Amino acid sequence: SQQGEEDPQALSIQEGENATMNCSYKTSINNLQWYRQNSGRGLVHLILIRSNEREKHSGRLRVTLDTSKKSSSLLITASRAADTASYFCATDGNQFYFGTGTSLTVIP
Amino acid sequence: NAGVTQTPKFQVLKTGQSMTLQCAQDMNHEYMSWYRQDPGMGLRLIHYSVGAGITDQGEVPNGYNVSRSTTEDFPLRLLSAAPSQTSVYFCASSPRTSFVSPPKTGELFFGEGSRLTVL
């Protein structure tokens, strides 16, 4: 499979805590992207990190990329109940391939 | 702008029936794709297109056909539905293109999904 894998599969935290999700992938990439999916909805783009970047920030999101290890992490700081969703990494090589997702639950 | 529009949102088929899932985007994106989402499997790429008249297979193309006669539309056809095709289907488009130099990257814009049940 071309898919990456997210770790952990499920994560439950208290509101205000930080949430970290990891993604490992198999192929060479042009960039790696993170998406969010609320229950029953389509995916929404969160952030893109290019293969020559190591870290990127956007609001409460921090993404790192290690191309030598073929891995990325997404950190959500000061989590809110509204952050409850599934989060997916997607590799952009010749096509977009998605990981299996992390289900995040933020408890108010 | 409407973005990416998928129809129908829900469909129930009997084994052996055929149907077409429609996908249209109004953002003039060259790249369009279809995914299926199954529990524990993430999103798997079925077919994709990098421009009108050009289509290619993804990870799980068997049982599905696509065509891309216009930039806006990218329908997905199930010729003879099977229970294994019960899934949620997502269409997505992107401004990503390799037809310029340097290639332009971009995010995927998703439709709201089509839930298909094959009995």
PDB file of C-alpha atoms in Angstrom:
ATOM      1  CA  SER A   1       0.000   0.000   0.000  1.00  0.00           C
ATOM      2  CA  GLN A   2       1.108   3.551  -0.674  1.00  0.00           C
ATOM      3  CA  GLN A   3      -0.597   4.764   2.470  1.00  0.00           C
ATOM      4  CA  GLY A   4       1.059   6.224   5.456  1.00  0.00           C
ATOM      5  CA  GLU A   5       0.097   5.392   8.973  1.00  0.00           C
ATOM      6  CA  GLU A   6      -0.858   7.686  11.806  1.00  0.00           C
ATOM      7  CA  ASP A   7      -0.063   6.965  15.393  1.00  0.00           C
ATOM      8  CA  PRO A   8      -1.904   6.729  17.689  1.00  0.00           C
ATOM      9  CA  GLN A   9      -5.117   5.484  16.106  1.00  0.00           C
ATOM     10  CA  ALA A  10      -7.121   7.186  18.865  1.00  0.00           C
ATOM     11  CA  LEU A  11      -6.268   9.880  21.397  1.00  0.00           C
ATOM     12  CA  SER A  12      -8.357  11.281  24.229  1.00  0.00           C
ATOM     13  CA  ILE A  13      -7.238  14.375  26.144  1.00  0.00           C
ATOM     14  CA  GLN A  14      -8.612  17.080  28.422  1.00  0.00           C
ATOM     15  CA  GLU A  15      -9.375  20.531  27.067  1.00  0.00           C
ATOM     16  CA  GLY A  16      -6.306  22.749  27.332  1.00  0.00           C
ATOM     17  CA  GLU A  17      -3.818  19.912  26.902  1.00  0.00           C
ATOM     18  CA  ASN A  18      -1.634  19.460  23.838  1.00  0.00           C
ATOM     19  CA  ALA A  19      -2.288  16.719  21.293  1.00  0.00           C
ATOM     20  CA  THR A  20       0.472  15.116  19.230  1.00  0.00           C
ATOM     21  CA  MET A  21      -0.125  12.864  16.255  1.00  0.00           C
ATOM     22  CA  ASN A  22       2.529  11.121  14.213  1.00  0.00           C
ATOM     23  CA  CYS A  23       2.585  10.053  10.598  1.00  0.00           C
ATOM     24  CA  SER A  24       4.931   7.648   8.843  1.00  0.00           C
ATOM     25  CA  TYR A  25       4.996   7.217   5.085  1.00  0.00           C
ATOM     26  CA  LYS A  26       6.687   5.051   2.495  1.00  0.00           C
ATOM     27  CA  THR A  27       7.309   7.001  -0.694  1.00  0.00           C
ATOM     28  CA  SER A  28       9.362  10.060  -1.624  1.00  0.00           C
ATOM     29  CA  ILE A  29       7.322  13.251  -1.436  1.00  0.00           C
ATOM     30  CA  ASN A  30       7.103  16.812  -2.752  1.00  0.00           C
ATOM     31  CA  ASN A  31       5.238  17.875   0.355  1.00  0.00           C
ATOM     32  CA  LEU A  32       3.175  16.491   3.212  1.00  0.00           C
ATOM     33  CA  GLN A  33      -0.201  17.817   4.231  1.00  0.00           C
ATOM     34  CA  TRP A  34      -2.474  17.420   7.235  1.00  0.00           C
ATOM     35  CA  TYR A  35      -6.244  17.322   7.032  1.00  0.00           C
ATOM     36  CA  ARG A  36      -9.068  17.298   9.518  1.00  0.00           C
ATOM     37  CA  GLN A  37     -12.383  15.464   9.191  1.00  0.00           C
ATOM     38  CA  ASN A  38     -15.379  16.130  11.377  1.00  0.00           C
ATOM     39  CA  SER A  39     -17.775  13.234  11.726  1.00  0.00           C
ATOM     40  CA  GLY A  40     -19.778  12.682   8.554  1.00  0.00           C
ATOM     41  CA  ARG A  41     -18.086  15.484   6.641  1.00  0.00           C
ATOM     42  CA  GLY A  42     -15.441  15.882   3.970  1.00  0.00           C
ATOM     43  CA  LEU A  43     -11.812  16.534   4.795  1.00  0.00           C
ATOM     44  CA  VAL A  44     -10.514  20.055   5.292  1.00  0.00           C
ATOM     45  CA  HIS A  45      -6.927  21.099   4.695  1.00  0.00           C
ATOM     46  CA  LEU A  46      -4.994  22.285   7.743  1.00  0.00           C
ATOM     47  CA  ILE A  47      -1.367  22.807   6.799  1.00  0.00           C
ATOM     48  CA  LEU A  48       1.221  21.933   4.136  1.00  0.00           C
ATOM     49  CA  ILE A  49       4.927  21.410   4.741  1.00  0.00           C
ATOM     50  CA  ARG A  50       7.318  21.133   1.819  1.00  0.00           C
ATOM     51  CA  SER A  51       9.975  18.444   1.619  1.00  0.00           C
ATOM     52  CA  ASN A  52      12.760  21.001   2.181  1.00  0.00           C
ATOM     53  CA  GLU A  53      11.150  22.362   5.349  1.00  0.00           C
ATOM     54  CA  ARG A  54      11.600  20.892   8.812  1.00  0.00           C
ATOM     55  CA  GLU A  55       8.983  22.755  10.827  1.00  0.00           C
ATOM     56  CA  LYS A  56       5.966  24.928  10.162  1.00  0.00           C
ATOM     57  CA  HIS A  57       3.476  26.768  12.349  1.00  0.00           C
ATOM     58  CA  SER A  58      -0.075  27.920  11.775  1.00  0.00           C
ATOM     59  CA  GLY A  59      -1.987  29.285  14.742  1.00  0.00           C
ATOM     60  CA  ARG A  60      -2.178  26.486  17.328  1.00  0.00           C
ATOM     61  CA  LEU A  61      -0.757  23.954  14.860  1.00  0.00           C
ATOM     62  CA  ARG A  62       2.876  22.935  14.639  1.00  0.00           C
ATOM     63  CA  VAL A  63       4.039  20.427  12.026  1.00  0.00           C
ATOM     64  CA  THR A  64       7.462  18.822  11.761  1.00  0.00           C
ATOM     65  CA  LEU A  65       8.865  16.773   8.910  1.00  0.00           C
ATOM     66  CA  ASP A  66      11.830  14.384   8.907  1.00  0.00           C
ATOM     67  CA  THR A  67      12.327  13.108   5.372  1.00  0.00           C
ATOM     68  CA  SER A  68      15.244  10.875   6.412  1.00  0.00           C
ATOM     69  CA  LYS A  69      12.878   8.967   8.707  1.00  0.00           C
ATOM     70  CA  LYS A  70       9.858   9.441   6.433  1.00  0.00           C
ATOM     71  CA  SER A  71       7.854  10.806   9.322  1.00  0.00           C
ATOM     72  CA  SER A  72       5.881  13.865  10.349  1.00  0.00           C
ATOM     73  CA  SER A  73       4.131  15.042  13.479  1.00  0.00           C
ATOM     74  CA  LEU A  74       1.212  17.364  14.109  1.00  0.00           C
ATOM     75  CA  LEU A  75       0.985  19.189  17.434  1.00  0.00           C
ATOM     76  CA  ILE A  76      -2.213  20.954  18.445  1.00  0.00           C
ATOM     77  CA  THR A  77      -1.602  23.200  21.425  1.00  0.00           C
ATOM     78  CA  ALA A  78      -4.159  24.291  24.029  1.00  0.00           C
ATOM     79  CA  SER A  79      -6.778  21.938  22.618  1.00  0.00           C
ATOM     80  CA  ARG A  80     -10.475  22.784  22.579  1.00  0.00           C
ATOM     81  CA  ALA A  81     -13.566  20.599  22.479  1.00  0.00           C
ATOM     82  CA  ALA A  82     -14.104  21.847  18.916  1.00  0.00           C
ATOM     83  CA  ASP A  83     -10.819  20.158  17.917  1.00  0.00           C
ATOM     84  CA  THR A  84     -12.535  16.778  18.308  1.00  0.00           C
ATOM     85  CA  ALA A  85     -12.197  15.182  14.859  1.00  0.00           C
ATOM     86  CA  SER A  86     -10.127  12.727  12.853  1.00  0.00           C
ATOM     87  CA  TYR A  87      -6.789  13.922  11.544  1.00  0.00           C
ATOM     88  CA  PHE A  88      -5.054  12.558   8.458  1.00  0.00           C
ATOM     89  CA  CYS A  89      -1.675  13.062   6.898  1.00  0.00           C
ATOM     90  CA  ALA A  90      -1.408  13.021   3.127  1.00  0.00           C
ATOM     91  CA  THR A  91       1.719  12.645   1.052  1.00  0.00           C
ATOM     92  CA  ASP A  92       1.971  14.488  -2.253  1.00  0.00           C
ATOM     93  CA  GLY A  93       4.386  12.638  -4.539  1.00  0.00           C
ATOM     94  CA  ASN A  94       2.832  11.957  -7.922  1.00  0.00           C
ATOM     95  CA  GLN A  95      -0.588  11.530  -6.343  1.00  0.00           C
ATOM     96  CA  PHE A  96      -2.075  12.260  -2.939  1.00  0.00           C
ATOM     97  CA  TYR A  97      -2.008   9.279  -0.574  1.00  0.00           C
ATOM     98  CA  PHE A  98      -3.588   9.376   2.856  1.00  0.00           C
ATOM     99  CA  GLY A  99      -2.762   7.706   6.125  1.00  0.00           C
ATOM    100  CA  THR A 100      -5.221   5.789   8.249  1.00  0.00           C
ATOM    101  CA  GLY A 101      -5.986   8.694  10.576  1.00  0.00           C
ATOM    102  CA  THR A 102      -5.949   9.578  14.266  1.00  0.00           C
ATOM    103  CA  SER A 103      -9.263  10.038  16.048  1.00  0.00           C
ATOM    104  CA  LEU A 104      -8.894  12.863  18.572  1.00  0.00           C
ATOM    105  CA  THR A 105     -11.387  13.418  21.367  1.00  0.00           C
ATOM    106  CA  VAL A 106     -11.042  16.551  23.477  1.00  0.00           C
ATOM    107  CA  ILE A 107     -13.005  16.328  26.715  1.00  0.00           C
ATOM    108  CA  PRO A 108     -14.409  19.638  27.993  1.00  0.00           C
TER     109      PRO A 108
ATOM    110  CA  ASN B   1     -18.312  29.512  -5.125  1.00  0.00           C
ATOM    111  CA  ALA B   2     -19.783  26.049  -4.575  1.00  0.00           C
ATOM    112  CA  GLY B   3     -16.369  24.330  -4.451  1.00  0.00           C
ATOM    113  CA  VAL B   4     -16.637  20.552  -4.989  1.00  0.00           C
ATOM    114  CA  THR B   5     -20.156  19.184  -5.353  1.00  0.00           C
ATOM    115  CA  GLN B   6     -20.940  15.469  -5.138  1.00  0.00           C
ATOM    116  CA  THR B   7     -24.241  13.786  -5.920  1.00  0.00           C
ATOM    117  CA  PRO B   8     -26.002  11.782  -4.683  1.00  0.00           C
ATOM    118  CA  LYS B   9     -25.272  11.996  -0.941  1.00  0.00           C
ATOM    119  CA  PHE B  10     -26.826   8.598  -0.274  1.00  0.00           C
ATOM    120  CA  GLN B  11     -27.509   5.629  -2.541  1.00  0.00           C
ATOM    121  CA  VAL B  12     -28.593   2.025  -2.035  1.00  0.00           C
ATOM    122  CA  LEU B  13     -27.933  -0.446  -4.821  1.00  0.00           C
ATOM    123  CA  LYS B  14     -28.506  -4.121  -5.372  1.00  0.00           C
ATOM    124  CA  THR B  15     -25.620  -6.353  -6.374  1.00  0.00           C
ATOM    125  CA  GLY B  16     -25.042  -6.128 -10.111  1.00  0.00           C
ATOM    126  CA  GLN B  17     -26.653  -2.721 -10.607  1.00  0.00           C
ATOM    127  CA  SER B  18     -24.720   0.132 -12.144  1.00  0.00           C
ATOM    128  CA  MET B  19     -24.584   3.759 -11.173  1.00  0.00           C
ATOM    129  CA  THR B  20     -22.586   6.940 -11.540  1.00  0.00           C
ATOM    130  CA  LEU B  21     -21.399   9.190  -8.754  1.00  0.00           C
ATOM    131  CA  GLN B  22     -21.196  12.742 -10.001  1.00  0.00           C
ATOM    132  CA  CYS B  23     -18.484  15.229  -9.064  1.00  0.00           C
ATOM    133  CA  ALA B  24     -18.203  18.823 -10.230  1.00  0.00           C
ATOM    134  CA  GLN B  25     -15.865  21.634  -9.213  1.00  0.00           C
ATOM    135  CA  ASP B  26     -16.021  25.321 -10.122  1.00  0.00           C
ATOM    136  CA  MET B  27     -12.460  26.295  -9.181  1.00  0.00           C
ATOM    137  CA  ASN B  28     -10.857  25.490 -12.551  1.00  0.00           C
ATOM    138  CA  HIS B  29      -8.639  22.855 -10.934  1.00  0.00           C
ATOM    139  CA  GLU B  30      -6.663  20.571 -13.216  1.00  0.00           C
ATOM    140  CA  TYR B  31      -6.297  17.773 -10.659  1.00  0.00           C
ATOM    141  CA  MET B  32      -9.309  15.719  -9.563  1.00  0.00           C
ATOM    142  CA  SER B  33      -9.531  12.424  -7.732  1.00  0.00           C
ATOM    143  CA  TRP B  34     -11.834   9.884  -6.152  1.00  0.00           C
ATOM    144  CA  TYR B  35     -11.277   8.193  -2.796  1.00  0.00           C
ATOM    145  CA  ARG B  36     -13.172   5.620  -0.833  1.00  0.00           C
ATOM    146  CA  GLN B  37     -13.173   5.667   2.947  1.00  0.00           C
ATOM    147  CA  ASP B  38     -13.714   2.506   4.958  1.00  0.00           C
ATOM    148  CA  PRO B  39     -13.413   2.069   8.744  1.00  0.00           C
ATOM    149  CA  GLY B  40      -9.811   1.527   9.782  1.00  0.00           C
ATOM    150  CA  MET B  41      -8.548   1.897   6.207  1.00  0.00           C
ATOM    151  CA  GLY B  42      -8.268   5.642   5.869  1.00  0.00           C
ATOM    152  CA  LEU B  43      -8.824   7.074   2.394  1.00  0.00           C
ATOM    153  CA  ARG B  44      -7.754   4.976  -0.556  1.00  0.00           C
ATOM    154  CA  LEU B  45      -7.228   6.479  -3.985  1.00  0.00           C
ATOM    155  CA  ILE B  46      -9.430   4.948  -6.696  1.00  0.00           C
ATOM    156  CA  HIS B  47      -8.714   7.035  -9.799  1.00  0.00           C
ATOM    157  CA  TYR B  48      -7.313  10.453 -10.500  1.00  0.00           C
ATOM    158  CA  SER B  49      -7.000  12.921 -13.358  1.00  0.00           C
ATOM    159  CA  VAL B  50      -4.375  15.585 -13.973  1.00  0.00           C
ATOM    160  CA  GLY B  51      -6.429  17.345 -16.637  1.00  0.00           C
ATOM    161  CA  ALA B  52      -9.238  17.000 -19.164  1.00  0.00           C
ATOM    162  CA  GLY B  53      -8.828  13.846 -21.223  1.00  0.00           C
ATOM    163  CA  ILE B  54      -6.267  12.320 -18.840  1.00  0.00           C
ATOM    164  CA  THR B  55      -7.105   9.710 -16.205  1.00  0.00           C
ATOM    165  CA  ASP B  56      -5.064   7.150 -14.292  1.00  0.00           C
ATOM    166  CA  GLN B  57      -5.515   4.428 -11.711  1.00  0.00           C
ATOM    167  CA  GLY B  58      -4.902   4.763  -8.016  1.00  0.00           C
ATOM    168  CA  GLU B  59      -4.570   2.068  -5.343  1.00  0.00           C
ATOM    169  CA  VAL B  60      -7.964   0.398  -5.711  1.00  0.00           C
ATOM    170  CA  PRO B  61      -9.278   0.942  -9.266  1.00  0.00           C
ATOM    171  CA  ASN B  62     -10.929  -2.442  -9.893  1.00  0.00           C
ATOM    172  CA  GLY B  63     -14.692  -2.220 -10.411  1.00  0.00           C
ATOM    173  CA  TYR B  64     -14.627   1.515 -11.139  1.00  0.00           C
ATOM    174  CA  ASN B  65     -14.384   3.592 -14.309  1.00  0.00           C
ATOM    175  CA  VAL B  66     -13.810   7.302 -14.721  1.00  0.00           C
ATOM    176  CA  SER B  67     -13.707   9.847 -17.525  1.00  0.00           C
ATOM    177  CA  ARG B  68     -12.701  13.495 -17.697  1.00  0.00           C
ATOM    178  CA  SER B  69     -14.270  15.163 -20.716  1.00  0.00           C
ATOM    179  CA  THR B  70     -14.261  18.627 -19.118  1.00  0.00           C
ATOM    180  CA  THR B  71     -12.153  20.377 -16.485  1.00  0.00           C
ATOM    181  CA  GLU B  72     -15.204  20.711 -14.227  1.00  0.00           C
ATOM    182  CA  ASP B  73     -16.584  17.161 -14.110  1.00  0.00           C
ATOM    183  CA  PHE B  74     -15.127  13.845 -13.003  1.00  0.00           C
ATOM    184  CA  PRO B  75     -17.798  11.128 -12.709  1.00  0.00           C
ATOM    185  CA  LEU B  76     -17.116   7.752 -11.100  1.00  0.00           C
ATOM    186  CA  ARG B  77     -18.935   4.758 -12.583  1.00  0.00           C
ATOM    187  CA  LEU B  78     -19.676   1.450 -10.941  1.00  0.00           C
ATOM    188  CA  LEU B  79     -20.499  -0.946 -13.766  1.00  0.00           C
ATOM    189  CA  SER B  80     -21.674  -3.923 -11.666  1.00  0.00           C
ATOM    190  CA  ALA B  81     -21.930  -3.079  -7.983  1.00  0.00           C
ATOM    191  CA  ALA B  82     -20.672  -5.555  -5.384  1.00  0.00           C
ATOM    192  CA  PRO B  83     -21.148  -5.540  -1.577  1.00  0.00           C
ATOM    193  CA  SER B  84     -17.403  -4.881  -1.237  1.00  0.00           C
ATOM    194  CA  GLN B  85     -18.037  -1.474  -2.801  1.00  0.00           C
ATOM    195  CA  THR B  86     -20.160  -0.395   0.154  1.00  0.00           C
ATOM    196  CA  SER B  87     -18.282   2.663   1.354  1.00  0.00           C
ATOM    197  CA  VAL B  88     -18.202   6.426   1.602  1.00  0.00           C
ATOM    198  CA  TYR B  89     -16.827   8.020  -1.560  1.00  0.00           C
ATOM    199  CA  PHE B  90     -15.111  11.379  -1.686  1.00  0.00           C
ATOM    200  CA  CYS B  91     -14.254  13.473  -4.683  1.00  0.00           C
ATOM    201  CA  ALA B  92     -11.458  16.012  -4.338  1.00  0.00           C
ATOM    202  CA  SER B  93      -9.806  18.583  -6.568  1.00  0.00           C
ATOM    203  CA  SER B  94      -6.590  20.553  -6.327  1.00  0.00           C
ATOM    204  CA  PRO B  95      -4.894  23.459  -8.057  1.00  0.00           C
ATOM    205  CA  ARG B  96      -1.828  21.217  -8.105  1.00  0.00           C
ATOM    206  CA  THR B  97      -0.501  20.874 -11.618  1.00  0.00           C
ATOM    207  CA  SER B  98       2.631  19.547 -13.277  1.00  0.00           C
ATOM    208  CA  PHE B  99       1.851  21.392 -16.515  1.00  0.00           C
ATOM    209  CA  VAL B 100       3.826  24.453 -15.460  1.00  0.00           C
ATOM    210  CA  SER B 101       7.470  24.865 -14.589  1.00  0.00           C
ATOM    211  CA  PRO B 102       8.146  24.670 -11.746  1.00  0.00           C
ATOM    212  CA  PRO B 103       5.209  22.370 -10.888  1.00  0.00           C
ATOM    213  CA  LYS B 104       2.571  24.027  -8.752  1.00  0.00           C
ATOM    214  CA  THR B 105       1.594  22.264  -5.572  1.00  0.00           C
ATOM    215  CA  GLY B 106      -1.628  22.731  -3.687  1.00  0.00           C
ATOM    216  CA  GLU B 107      -4.118  21.381  -1.221  1.00  0.00           C
ATOM    217  CA  LEU B 108      -7.045  19.081  -1.907  1.00  0.00           C
ATOM    218  CA  PHE B 109     -10.589  20.439  -1.696  1.00  0.00           C
ATOM    219  CA  PHE B 110     -13.112  17.751  -0.792  1.00  0.00           C
ATOM    220  CA  GLY B 111     -16.767  17.247  -1.466  1.00  0.00           C
ATOM    221  CA  GLU B 112     -19.085  16.240   1.361  1.00  0.00           C
ATOM    222  CA  GLY B 113     -19.095  12.575   0.389  1.00  0.00           C
ATOM    223  CA  SER B 114     -21.470  10.006  -1.075  1.00  0.00           C
ATOM    224  CA  ARG B 115     -22.511   7.097   1.130  1.00  0.00           C
ATOM    225  CA  LEU B 116     -23.108   3.985  -0.987  1.00  0.00           C
ATOM    226  CA  THR B 117     -24.621   0.743   0.271  1.00  0.00           C
ATOM    227  CA  VAL B 118     -24.649  -2.334  -1.950  1.00  0.00           C
ATOM    228  CA  LEU B 119     -27.011  -5.099  -0.847  1.00  0.00           C
TER     229      LEU B 119
END
